[in-house]
Amino acid sequence: MLVVGAYFADLVFHGLPRPVVPGGEVFAEGFAVVPGGAYTMAMALHRLGREVLWSADFGTDPFSAQVLPCARQEGLEEAAFRHHPFPVRSLTVALSFANDRAMVSYQDPIDPEPLLPLLRRHRPRVLMLPQLRWDDETVALARAARQLGTLMVMDCHDTPATLDDPAVRRVLAQVDVFTPNAAEALCLTGATDLDEAITELARLVPTLVVKRGADGATAVQAEKRHDVAAAPAETVDTTGAGDCFNSGLVHGLLEGWSLPACLAAAVICGAAATTGPGSSAALHADDLAQRLSRSPAPPRCPH
């Protein structure tokens, strides 16, 4: 698997009694610094037993120095890491309260690595992009992935784009699996009703998967809709839950499970991630198997 995307150092303030407002101050019950960004997807997939190549940049800054050892400790493959003799800072301050969060991020600009040569060199079974991209390079990347038999999975990540842009429609038609959350689906389509947004996006994307938080998840493939309820969890922080959801989904797809079974695994992985700050509570393969065995309708591999 090839995961493409920047690392982030997540500074997570959790257990906030109320949202932070300008001019106000709120004390958190807990605080943690944990690696995040595309690290979360790469790490979560590796914990589920997948061979993962992560394309990421690191520099001389303390945030790179915090995330890189974590990646090595998890045993992530380093062949696609780029190391630079200057700072490559990527950080997010996450303010986690009740059932929501607010985030402030910063990232040093850096020229991205060309992805087409990386894709052709490694020929992964799955290419995961954590953010909606609609430039010409991404369209070419999607077409090359299809020629290589690589499944292309793309998240949205709160990208300011709408279907009014023909380029956005063009790239979504090339993606195999698109995984926005409910708010992103509404923003993309301009719909006021989530079911309307799901219907519109499903006309464009071969497989649409919408993360719905406490309402579980919805997937549409070949005009057939599947809904899975949320898994129970004592939420500490929702940072990284969407990335862990995606990892569970892709793990199921690679196992050959049905789409509803993949959704069940995704929901369990996403819910488990909320029980700790940031990426810290991502499941291992044995943990997922145990939780699936206790679910009402555990997925079974067709072979």
JSON list of N, CA and C in Angstrom, two decimals, residues 105-156:
[
{"chain": "A", "resi": 105, "resn": "SER", "atom": "N", "xyz": [-4.12, 24.67, 12.28]},
{"chain": "A", "resi": 105, "resn": "SER", "atom": "CA", "xyz": [-2.96, 23.97, 11.73]},
{"chain": "A", "resi": 105, "resn": "SER", "atom": "C", "xyz": [-2.00, 24.94, 11.05]},
{"chain": "A", "resi": 106, "resn": "TYR", "atom": "N", "xyz": [-0.75, 24.51, 10.96]},
{"chain": "A", "resi": 106, "resn": "TYR", "atom": "CA", "xyz": [0.28, 25.24, 10.22]},
{"chain": "A", "resi": 106, "resn": "TYR", "atom": "C", "xyz": [1.16, 24.24, 9.51]},
{"chain": "A", "resi": 107, "resn": "GLN", "atom": "N", "xyz": [1.62, 24.60, 8.30]},
{"chain": "A", "resi": 107, "resn": "GLN", "atom": "CA", "xyz": [2.51, 23.73, 7.55]},
{"chain": "A", "resi": 107, "resn": "GLN", "atom": "C", "xyz": [3.50, 24.57, 6.76]},
{"chain": "A", "resi": 108, "resn": "ASP", "atom": "N", "xyz": [4.78, 24.26, 6.87]},
{"chain": "A", "resi": 108, "resn": "ASP", "atom": "CA", "xyz": [5.79, 24.92, 6.05]},
{"chain": "A", "resi": 108, "resn": "ASP", "atom": "C", "xyz": [5.61, 24.49, 4.59]},
{"chain": "A", "resi": 109, "resn": "PRO", "atom": "N", "xyz": [5.68, 25.43, 3.65]},
{"chain": "A", "resi": 109, "resn": "PRO", "atom": "CA", "xyz": [5.56, 25.05, 2.23]},
{"chain": "A", "resi": 109, "resn": "PRO", "atom": "C", "xyz": [6.77, 24.23, 1.78]},
{"chain": "A", "resi": 110, "resn": "ILE", "atom": "N", "xyz": [6.50, 23.24, 0.95]},
{"chain": "A", "resi": 110, "resn": "ILE", "atom": "CA", "xyz": [7.57, 22.40, 0.39]},
{"chain": "A", "resi": 110, "resn": "ILE", "atom": "C", "xyz": [7.08, 21.83, -0.93]},
{"chain": "A", "resi": 111, "resn": "ASP", "atom": "N", "xyz": [7.97, 21.74, -1.90]},
{"chain": "A", "resi": 111, "resn": "ASP", "atom": "CA", "xyz": [7.61, 21.17, -3.20]},
{"chain": "A", "resi": 111, "resn": "ASP", "atom": "C", "xyz": [7.32, 19.69, -3.02]},
{"chain": "A", "resi": 112, "resn": "PRO", "atom": "N", "xyz": [6.12, 19.25, -3.43]},
{"chain": "A", "resi": 112, "resn": "PRO", "atom": "CA", "xyz": [5.78, 17.84, -3.23]},
{"chain": "A", "resi": 112, "resn": "PRO", "atom": "C", "xyz": [6.56, 16.92, -4.15]},
{"chain": "A", "resi": 113, "resn": "GLU", "atom": "N", "xyz": [6.71, 15.68, -3.71]},
{"chain": "A", "resi": 113, "resn": "GLU", "atom": "CA", "xyz": [7.38, 14.68, -4.54]},
{"chain": "A", "resi": 113, "resn": "GLU", "atom": "C", "xyz": [6.44, 14.27, -5.68]},
{"chain": "A", "resi": 114, "resn": "PRO", "atom": "N", "xyz": [6.93, 14.18, -6.92]},
{"chain": "A", "resi": 114, "resn": "PRO", "atom": "CA", "xyz": [6.09, 13.68, -8.02]},
{"chain": "A", "resi": 114, "resn": "PRO", "atom": "C", "xyz": [5.61, 12.25, -7.72]},
{"chain": "A", "resi": 115, "resn": "LEU", "atom": "N", "xyz": [4.32, 12.03, -7.86]},
{"chain": "A", "resi": 115, "resn": "LEU", "atom": "CA", "xyz": [3.75, 10.77, -7.43]},
{"chain": "A", "resi": 115, "resn": "LEU", "atom": "C", "xyz": [3.71, 9.70, -8.52]},
{"chain": "A", "resi": 116, "resn": "LEU", "atom": "N", "xyz": [3.65, 10.12, -9.77]},
{"chain": "A", "resi": 116, "resn": "LEU", "atom": "CA", "xyz": [3.57, 9.13, -10.85]},
{"chain": "A", "resi": 116, "resn": "LEU", "atom": "C", "xyz": [4.77, 8.18, -10.86]},
{"chain": "A", "resi": 117, "resn": "PRO", "atom": "N", "xyz": [6.00, 8.70, -10.76]},
{"chain": "A", "resi": 117, "resn": "PRO", "atom": "CA", "xyz": [7.14, 7.76, -10.71]},
{"chain": "A", "resi": 117, "resn": "PRO", "atom": "C", "xyz": [7.09, 6.83, -9.50]},
{"chain": "A", "resi": 118, "resn": "LEU", "atom": "N", "xyz": [6.63, 7.36, -8.36]},
{"chain": "A", "resi": 118, "resn": "LEU", "atom": "CA", "xyz": [6.53, 6.55, -7.15]},
{"chain": "A", "resi": 118, "resn": "LEU", "atom": "C", "xyz": [5.50, 5.43, -7.35]},
{"chain": "A", "resi": 119, "resn": "LEU", "atom": "N", "xyz": [4.38, 5.77, -7.95]},
{"chain": "A", "resi": 119, "resn": "LEU", "atom": "CA", "xyz": [3.33, 4.77, -8.20]},
{"chain": "A", "resi": 119, "resn": "LEU", "atom": "C", "xyz": [3.83, 3.69, -9.15]},
{"chain": "A", "resi": 120, "resn": "ARG", "atom": "N", "xyz": [4.46, 4.09, -10.22]},
{"chain": "A", "resi": 120, "resn": "ARG", "atom": "CA", "xyz": [4.92, 3.12, -11.22]},
{"chain": "A", "resi": 120, "resn": "ARG", "atom": "C", "xyz": [6.06, 2.26, -10.71]},
{"chain": "A", "resi": 121, "resn": "ARG", "atom": "N", "xyz": [6.87, 2.84, -9.82]},
{"chain": "A", "resi": 121, "resn": "ARG", "atom": "CA", "xyz": [8.01, 2.08, -9.29]},
{"chain": "A", "resi": 121, "resn": "ARG", "atom": "C", "xyz": [7.55, 1.00, -8.31]},
{"chain": "A", "resi": 122, "resn": "HIS", "atom": "N", "xyz": [6.59, 1.33, -7.47]},
{"chain": "A", "resi": 122, "resn": "HIS", "atom": "CA", "xyz": [6.20, 0.41, -6.39]},
{"chain": "A", "resi": 122, "resn": "HIS", "atom": "C", "xyz": [4.95, -0.41, -6.72]},
{"chain": "A", "resi": 123, "resn": "ARG", "atom": "N", "xyz": [4.10, 0.05, -7.64]},
{"chain": "A", "resi": 123, "resn": "ARG", "atom": "CA", "xyz": [2.91, -0.69, -8.09]},
{"chain": "A", "resi": 123, "resn": "ARG", "atom": "C", "xyz": [2.11, -1.23, -6.90]},
{"chain": "A", "resi": 124, "resn": "PRO", "atom": "N", "xyz": [1.63, -0.37, -6.01]},
{"chain": "A", "resi": 124, "resn": "PRO", "atom": "CA", "xyz": [0.91, -0.84, -4.81]},
{"chain": "A", "resi": 124, "resn": "PRO", "atom": "C", "xyz": [-0.48, -1.37, -5.16]},
{"chain": "A", "resi": 125, "resn": "ARG", "atom": "N", "xyz": [-1.02, -2.19, -4.28]},
{"chain": "A", "resi": 125, "resn": "ARG", "atom": "CA", "xyz": [-2.41, -2.65, -4.45]},
{"chain": "A", "resi": 125, "resn": "ARG", "atom": "C", "xyz": [-3.39, -1.52, -4.20]},
{"chain": "A", "resi": 126, "resn": "VAL", "atom": "N", "xyz": [-3.03, -0.62, -3.28]},
{"chain": "A", "resi": 126, "resn": "VAL", "atom": "CA", "xyz": [-3.91, 0.50, -2.93]},
{"chain": "A", "resi": 126, "resn": "VAL", "atom": "C", "xyz": [-3.07, 1.77, -2.85]},
{"chain": "A", "resi": 127, "resn": "LEU", "atom": "N", "xyz": [-3.61, 2.85, -3.39]},
{"chain": "A", "resi": 127, "resn": "LEU", "atom": "CA", "xyz": [-3.04, 4.19, -3.24]},
{"chain": "A", "resi": 127, "resn": "LEU", "atom": "C", "xyz": [-4.02, 5.01, -2.42]},
{"chain": "A", "resi": 128, "resn": "MET", "atom": "N", "xyz": [-3.56, 5.55, -1.29]},
{"chain": "A", "resi": 128, "resn": "MET", "atom": "CA", "xyz": [-4.43, 6.33, -0.41]},
{"chain": "A", "resi": 128, "resn": "MET", "atom": "C", "xyz": [-4.00, 7.79, -0.39]},
{"chain": "A", "resi": 129, "resn": "LEU", "atom": "N", "xyz": [-4.93, 8.67, -0.75]},
{"chain": "A", "resi": 129, "resn": "LEU", "atom": "CA", "xyz": [-4.70, 10.11, -0.70]},
{"chain": "A", "resi": 129, "resn": "LEU", "atom": "C", "xyz": [-5.61, 10.69, 0.39]},
{"chain": "A", "resi": 130, "resn": "PRO", "atom": "N", "xyz": [-5.04, 11.37, 1.39]},
{"chain": "A", "resi": 130, "resn": "PRO", "atom": "CA", "xyz": [-5.85, 11.83, 2.52]},
{"chain": "A", "resi": 130, "resn": "PRO", "atom": "C", "xyz": [-6.64, 13.10, 2.26]},
{"chain": "A", "resi": 131, "resn": "GLN", "atom": "N", "xyz": [-6.49, 13.68, 1.06]},
{"chain": "A", "resi": 131, "resn": "GLN", "atom": "CA", "xyz": [-7.11, 14.97, 0.80]},
{"chain": "A", "resi": 131, "resn": "GLN", "atom": "C", "xyz": [-7.62, 15.02, -0.64]},
{"chain": "A", "resi": 132, "resn": "LEU", "atom": "N", "xyz": [-8.78, 15.64, -0.84]},
{"chain": "A", "resi": 132, "resn": "LEU", "atom": "CA", "xyz": [-9.32, 15.84, -2.17]},
{"chain": "A", "resi": 132, "resn": "LEU", "atom": "C", "xyz": [-8.40, 16.74, -2.99]},
{"chain": "A", "resi": 133, "resn": "ARG", "atom": "N", "xyz": [-7.96, 16.22, -4.15]},
{"chain": "A", "resi": 133, "resn": "ARG", "atom": "CA", "xyz": [-7.11, 16.97, -5.06]},
{"chain": "A", "resi": 133, "resn": "ARG", "atom": "C", "xyz": [-7.70, 16.85, -6.46]},
{"chain": "A", "resi": 134, "resn": "TRP", "atom": "N", "xyz": [-7.70, 17.94, -7.21]},
{"chain": "A", "resi": 134, "resn": "TRP", "atom": "CA", "xyz": [-8.35, 17.91, -8.52]},
{"chain": "A", "resi": 134, "resn": "TRP", "atom": "C", "xyz": [-7.48, 18.54, -9.61]},
{"chain": "A", "resi": 135, "resn": "ASP", "atom": "N", "xyz": [-6.16, 18.55, -9.39]},
{"chain": "A", "resi": 135, "resn": "ASP", "atom": "CA", "xyz": [-5.24, 19.08, -10.38]},
{"chain": "A", "resi": 135, "resn": "ASP", "atom": "C", "xyz": [-4.97, 18.03, -11.47]},
{"chain": "A", "resi": 136, "resn": "ASP", "atom": "N", "xyz": [-4.32, 18.46, -12.54]},
{"chain": "A", "resi": 136, "resn": "ASP", "atom": "CA", "xyz": [-4.05, 17.56, -13.67]},
{"chain": "A", "resi": 136, "resn": "ASP", "atom": "C", "xyz": [-3.18, 16.37, -13.26]},
{"chain": "A", "resi": 137, "resn": "GLU", "atom": "N", "xyz": [-2.23, 16.59, -12.34]},
{"chain": "A", "resi": 137, "resn": "GLU", "atom": "CA", "xyz": [-1.37, 15.49, -11.90]},
{"chain": "A", "resi": 137, "resn": "GLU", "atom": "C", "xyz": [-2.18, 14.40, -11.23]},
{"chain": "A", "resi": 138, "resn": "THR", "atom": "N", "xyz": [-3.18, 14.79, -10.43]},
{"chain": "A", "resi": 138, "resn": "THR", "atom": "CA", "xyz": [-4.00, 13.80, -9.74]},
{"chain": "A", "resi": 138, "resn": "THR", "atom": "C", "xyz": [-4.85, 13.00, -10.72]},
{"chain": "A", "resi": 139, "resn": "VAL", "atom": "N", "xyz": [-5.37, 13.66, -11.75]},
{"chain": "A", "resi": 139, "resn": "VAL", "atom": "CA", "xyz": [-6.12, 12.95, -12.78]},
{"chain": "A", "resi": 139, "resn": "VAL", "atom": "C", "xyz": [-5.22, 11.95, -13.48]},
{"chain": "A", "resi": 140, "resn": "ALA", "atom": "N", "xyz": [-4.01, 12.37, -13.84]},
{"chain": "A", "resi": 140, "resn": "ALA", "atom": "CA", "xyz": [-3.06, 11.46, -14.48]},
{"chain": "A", "resi": 140, "resn": "ALA", "atom": "C", "xyz": [-2.69, 10.31, -13.54]},
{"chain": "A", "resi": 141, "resn": "LEU", "atom": "N", "xyz": [-2.57, 10.61, -12.26]},
{"chain": "A", "resi": 141, "resn": "LEU", "atom": "CA", "xyz": [-2.24, 9.59, -11.26]},
{"chain": "A", "resi": 141, "resn": "LEU", "atom": "C", "xyz": [-3.37, 8.56, -11.18]},
{"chain": "A", "resi": 142, "resn": "ALA", "atom": "N", "xyz": [-4.61, 9.03, -11.20]},
{"chain": "A", "resi": 142, "resn": "ALA", "atom": "CA", "xyz": [-5.75, 8.12, -11.12]},
{"chain": "A", "resi": 142, "resn": "ALA", "atom": "C", "xyz": [-5.81, 7.21, -12.35]},
{"chain": "A", "resi": 143, "resn": "ARG", "atom": "N", "xyz": [-5.54, 7.78, -13.50]},
{"chain": "A", "resi": 143, "resn": "ARG", "atom": "CA", "xyz": [-5.57, 6.97, -14.73]},
{"chain": "A", "resi": 143, "resn": "ARG", "atom": "C", "xyz": [-4.45, 5.93, -14.72]},
{"chain": "A", "resi": 144, "resn": "ALA", "atom": "N", "xyz": [-3.27, 6.33, -14.25]},
{"chain": "A", "resi": 144, "resn": "ALA", "atom": "CA", "xyz": [-2.16, 5.39, -14.16]},
{"chain": "A", "resi": 144, "resn": "ALA", "atom": "C", "xyz": [-2.46, 4.28, -13.16]},
{"chain": "A", "resi": 145, "resn": "ALA", "atom": "N", "xyz": [-3.08, 4.65, -12.02]},
{"chain": "A", "resi": 145, "resn": "ALA", "atom": "CA", "xyz": [-3.44, 3.65, -11.02]},
{"chain": "A", "resi": 145, "resn": "ALA", "atom": "C", "xyz": [-4.40, 2.62, -11.61]},
{"chain": "A", "resi": 146, "resn": "ARG", "atom": "N", "xyz": [-5.35, 3.09, -12.40]},
{"chain": "A", "resi": 146, "resn": "ARG", "atom": "CA", "xyz": [-6.30, 2.17, -13.01]},
{"chain": "A", "resi": 146, "resn": "ARG", "atom": "C", "xyz": [-5.60, 1.22, -13.97]},
{"chain": "A", "resi": 147, "resn": "GLN", "atom": "N", "xyz": [-4.65, 1.72, -14.74]},
{"chain": "A", "resi": 147, "resn": "GLN", "atom": "CA", "xyz": [-3.91, 0.87, -15.67]},
{"chain": "A", "resi": 147, "resn": "GLN", "atom": "C", "xyz": [-3.08, -0.18, -14.94]},
{"chain": "A", "resi": 148, "resn": "LEU", "atom": "N", "xyz": [-2.59, 0.19, -13.75]},
{"chain": "A", "resi": 148, "resn": "LEU", "atom": "CA", "xyz": [-1.76, -0.74, -12.96]},
{"chain": "A", "resi": 148, "resn": "LEU", "atom": "C", "xyz": [-2.60, -1.69, -12.11]},
{"chain": "A", "resi": 149, "resn": "GLY", "atom": "N", "xyz": [-3.90, -1.48, -12.08]},
{"chain": "A", "resi": 149, "resn": "GLY", "atom": "CA", "xyz": [-4.75, -2.29, -11.21]},
{"chain": "A", "resi": 149, "resn": "GLY", "atom": "C", "xyz": [-4.69, -1.88, -9.76]},
{"chain": "A", "resi": 150, "resn": "THR", "atom": "N", "xyz": [-4.28, -0.64, -9.50]},
{"chain": "A", "resi": 150, "resn": "THR", "atom": "CA", "xyz": [-4.18, -0.11, -8.14]},
{"chain": "A", "resi": 150, "resn": "THR", "atom": "C", "xyz": [-5.49, 0.56, -7.75]},
{"chain": "A", "resi": 151, "resn": "LEU", "atom": "N", "xyz": [-6.04, 0.19, -6.60]},
{"chain": "A", "resi": 151, "resn": "LEU", "atom": "CA", "xyz": [-7.25, 0.82, -6.09]},
{"chain": "A", "resi": 151, "resn": "LEU", "atom": "C", "xyz": [-6.90, 2.19, -5.52]},
{"chain": "A", "resi": 152, "resn": "MET", "atom": "N", "xyz": [-7.58, 3.23, -5.98]},
{"chain": "A", "resi": 152, "resn": "MET", "atom": "CA", "xyz": [-7.29, 4.58, -5.52]},
{"chain": "A", "resi": 152, "resn": "MET", "atom": "C", "xyz": [-8.38, 5.03, -4.56]},
{"chain": "A", "resi": 153, "resn": "VAL", "atom": "N", "xyz": [-7.98, 5.33, -3.32]},
{"chain": "A", "resi": 153, "resn": "VAL", "atom": "CA", "xyz": [-8.89, 5.75, -2.26]},
{"chain": "A", "resi": 153, "resn": "VAL", "atom": "C", "xyz": [-8.56, 7.19, -1.89]},
{"chain": "A", "resi": 154, "resn": "MET", "atom": "N", "xyz": [-9.55, 8.05, -1.90]},
{"chain": "A", "resi": 154, "resn": "MET", "atom": "CA", "xyz": [-9.32, 9.47, -1.61]},
{"chain": "A", "resi": 154, "resn": "MET", "atom": "C", "xyz": [-10.29, 9.95, -0.54]},
{"chain": "A", "resi": 155, "resn": "ASP", "atom": "N", "xyz": [-9.75, 10.66, 0.46]},
{"chain": "A", "resi": 155, "resn": "ASP", "atom": "CA", "xyz": [-10.58, 11.33, 1.47]},
{"chain": "A", "resi": 155, "resn": "ASP", "atom": "C", "xyz": [-10.79, 12.77, 1.03]},
{"chain": "A", "resi": 156, "resn": "CYS", "atom": "N", "xyz": [-11.54, 13.52, 1.80]},
{"chain": "A", "resi": 156, "resn": "CYS", "atom": "CA", "xyz": [-11.84, 14.91, 1.44]},
{"chain": "A", "resi": 156, "resn": "CYS", "atom": "C", "xyz": [-11.03, 15.90, 2.27]}
]
